[in-house]
Amino acid sequence: MDYYPKTFIMLGSLLGAMGLSVLIIGLLADGTVQGHSFSMLSLSVLAFCMSYLYPQFKQKDERMKAIRQKAVSYAFTAVIGYLLVFSLLAELNVLTMDVTVILSLITALSMTTLFLLLVFLARKY
C-alpha cells in the first residue's frame, strides 16, 4: 500500500473543523462544553501526527521501538500528572464540569500527548 500524507492531512482538517464547530455550537447553545468535541480534536491531532509518522512506523527497526517505548513511558507520566491536577482541582471545587466531560478531556489529553511525543522523539532521534 502506498503512502498518501494528503489523506491524513485532509482527515485531520475535517476532524478539527468538526470538533471546533461542535465545541463552539455547544458553548453558544447552552454554555456548556461537549465532551465528544475533545475526542474529535484529539483525533485531528492524531491524523496530523500520523501524516508524519506513518513512513517511519512501517519500519520495524530498533530506533522506532525505542521511540515508542520512550513515548509511552513519558505519556504515562504525563497522564498521572493530568490525573493529579484534575483531582486537585476537583477537591478544591474549582471544576464544575460533569464527570463524563472530565474523563473525555483526560482521554483526549492522553491521546494528544502520546502522539505529539512520538513526533518529537522521532524528530529528535
GROMACS .gro file of C-alpha atoms in nm:
model
  125
    1MET     CA    1   0.000   0.000   0.000
    2ASP     CA    2   0.130   0.342  -0.089
    3TYR     CA    3   0.165   0.633   0.148
    4TYR     CA    4  -0.066   0.929   0.099
    5PRO     CA    5   0.012   1.207   0.351
    6LYS     CA    6  -0.254   1.433   0.200
    7THR     CA    7  -0.520   1.185   0.310
    8PHE     CA    8  -0.412   1.214   0.673
    9ILE     CA    9  -0.397   1.593   0.644
   10MET     CA   10  -0.746   1.612   0.490
   11LEU     CA   11  -0.883   1.380   0.760
   12GLY     CA   12  -0.716   1.585   1.033
   13SER     CA   13  -0.856   1.908   0.890
   14LEU     CA   14  -1.205   1.761   0.867
   15LEU     CA   15  -1.197   1.625   1.223
   16GLY     CA   16  -1.052   1.953   1.354
   17ALA     CA   17  -1.325   2.157   1.185
   18MET     CA   18  -1.593   1.922   1.318
   19GLY     CA   19  -1.450   1.929   1.670
   20LEU     CA   20  -1.423   2.307   1.677
   21SER     CA   21  -1.773   2.351   1.538
   22VAL     CA   22  -1.923   2.113   1.796
   23LEU     CA   23  -1.731   2.291   2.073
   24ILE     CA   24  -1.839   2.639   1.957
   25ILE     CA   25  -2.201   2.540   1.895
   26GLY     CA   26  -2.219   2.375   2.238
   27LEU     CA   27  -2.081   2.687   2.403
   28LEU     CA   28  -2.318   2.916   2.213
   29ALA     CA   29  -2.626   2.698   2.262
   30ASP     CA   30  -2.627   2.635   2.634
   31GLY     CA   31  -2.287   2.749   2.758
   32THR     CA   32  -2.154   2.401   2.832
   33VAL     CA   33  -1.866   2.213   2.681
   34GLN     CA   34  -1.949   1.899   2.485
   35GLY     CA   35  -1.718   1.611   2.580
   36HIS     CA   36  -1.708   1.445   2.241
   37SER     CA   37  -1.562   1.759   2.084
   38PHE     CA   38  -1.237   1.688   2.270
   39SER     CA   39  -1.226   1.342   2.117
   40MET     CA   40  -1.267   1.484   1.767
   41LEU     CA   41  -0.993   1.739   1.827
   42SER     CA   42  -0.756   1.474   1.962
   43LEU     CA   43  -0.830   1.252   1.662
   44SER     CA   44  -0.743   1.550   1.445
   45VAL     CA   45  -0.405   1.577   1.616
   46LEU     CA   46  -0.363   1.201   1.574
   47ALA     CA   47  -0.424   1.226   1.198
   48PHE     CA   48  -0.177   1.513   1.158
   49CYS     CA   49   0.085   1.322   1.356
   50MET     CA   50   0.029   1.008   1.152
   51SER     CA   51   0.089   1.201   0.830
   52TYR     CA   52   0.443   1.250   0.957
   53LEU     CA   53   0.491   0.920   1.142
   54TYR     CA   54   0.342   0.662   0.905
   55PRO     CA   55   0.652   0.607   0.689
   56GLN     CA   56   0.863   0.564   0.999
   57PHE     CA   57   0.616   0.330   1.168
   58LYS     CA   58   0.634   0.094   0.871
   59GLN     CA   59   0.995   0.025   0.963
   60LYS     CA   60   1.033  -0.224   1.246
   61ASP     CA   61   1.385  -0.124   1.347
   62GLU     CA   62   1.535  -0.067   1.691
   63ARG     CA   63   1.508   0.311   1.659
   64MET     CA   64   1.130   0.306   1.626
   65LYS     CA   65   1.094   0.053   1.907
   66ALA     CA   66   1.298   0.279   2.136
   67ILE     CA   67   1.096   0.584   2.032
   68ARG     CA   68   0.767   0.405   2.100
   69GLN     CA   69   0.889   0.283   2.438
   70LYS     CA   70   1.009   0.627   2.549
   71ALA     CA   71   0.694   0.798   2.425
   72VAL     CA   72   0.469   0.557   2.613
   73SER     CA   73   0.666   0.598   2.936
   74TYR     CA   74   0.664   0.979   2.908
   75ALA     CA   75   0.294   0.980   2.820
   76PHE     CA   76   0.216   0.758   3.119
   77THR     CA   77   0.394   1.006   3.345
   78ALA     CA   78   0.200   1.293   3.187
   79VAL     CA   79  -0.132   1.111   3.235
   80ILE     CA   80  -0.052   1.061   3.603
   81GLY     CA   81   0.019   1.434   3.622
   82TYR     CA   82  -0.310   1.514   3.448
   83LEU     CA   83  -0.497   1.293   3.694
   84LEU     CA   84  -0.328   1.461   3.989
   85VAL     CA   85  -0.411   1.809   3.859
   86PHE     CA   86  -0.774   1.722   3.788
   87SER     CA   87  -0.807   1.552   4.128
   88LEU     CA   88  -0.668   1.860   4.299
   89LEU     CA   89  -0.898   2.092   4.102
   90ALA     CA   90  -1.198   1.873   4.183
   91GLU     CA   91  -1.103   1.859   4.552
   92LEU     CA   92  -1.076   2.239   4.569
   93ASN     CA   93  -1.415   2.273   4.392
   94VAL     CA   94  -1.259   2.466   4.103
   95LEU     CA   95  -1.400   2.230   3.838
   96THR     CA   96  -1.772   2.244   3.776
   97MET     CA   97  -1.780   2.007   3.477
   98ASP     CA   98  -1.955   1.675   3.454
   99VAL     CA   99  -1.754   1.361   3.514
  100THR     CA  100  -1.804   1.245   3.155
  101VAL     CA  101  -1.660   1.570   3.022
  102ILE     CA  102  -1.359   1.544   3.253
  103LEU     CA  103  -1.299   1.181   3.152
  104SER     CA  104  -1.330   1.276   2.787
  105LEU     CA  105  -1.083   1.560   2.840
  106ILE     CA  106  -0.832   1.331   3.014
  107THR     CA  107  -0.865   1.075   2.735
  108ALA     CA  108  -0.814   1.340   2.469
  109LEU     CA  109  -0.514   1.485   2.655
  110SER     CA  110  -0.353   1.143   2.688
  111MET     CA  111  -0.400   1.063   2.318
  112THR     CA  112  -0.268   1.401   2.213
  113THR     CA  113   0.029   1.378   2.449
  114LEU     CA  114   0.127   1.033   2.324
  115PHE     CA  115   0.120   1.119   1.955
  116LEU     CA  116   0.290   1.456   1.996
  117LEU     CA  117   0.563   1.284   2.199
  118LEU     CA  118   0.603   1.030   1.919
  119VAL     CA  119   0.655   1.313   1.671
  120PHE     CA  120   0.900   1.498   1.895
  121LEU     CA  121   1.101   1.186   1.972
  122ALA     CA  122   1.103   1.077   1.606
  123ARG     CA  123   1.248   1.414   1.509
  124LYS     CA  124   1.499   1.403   1.792
  125TYR     CA  125   1.634   1.050   1.729
   0.00000   0.00000   0.00000
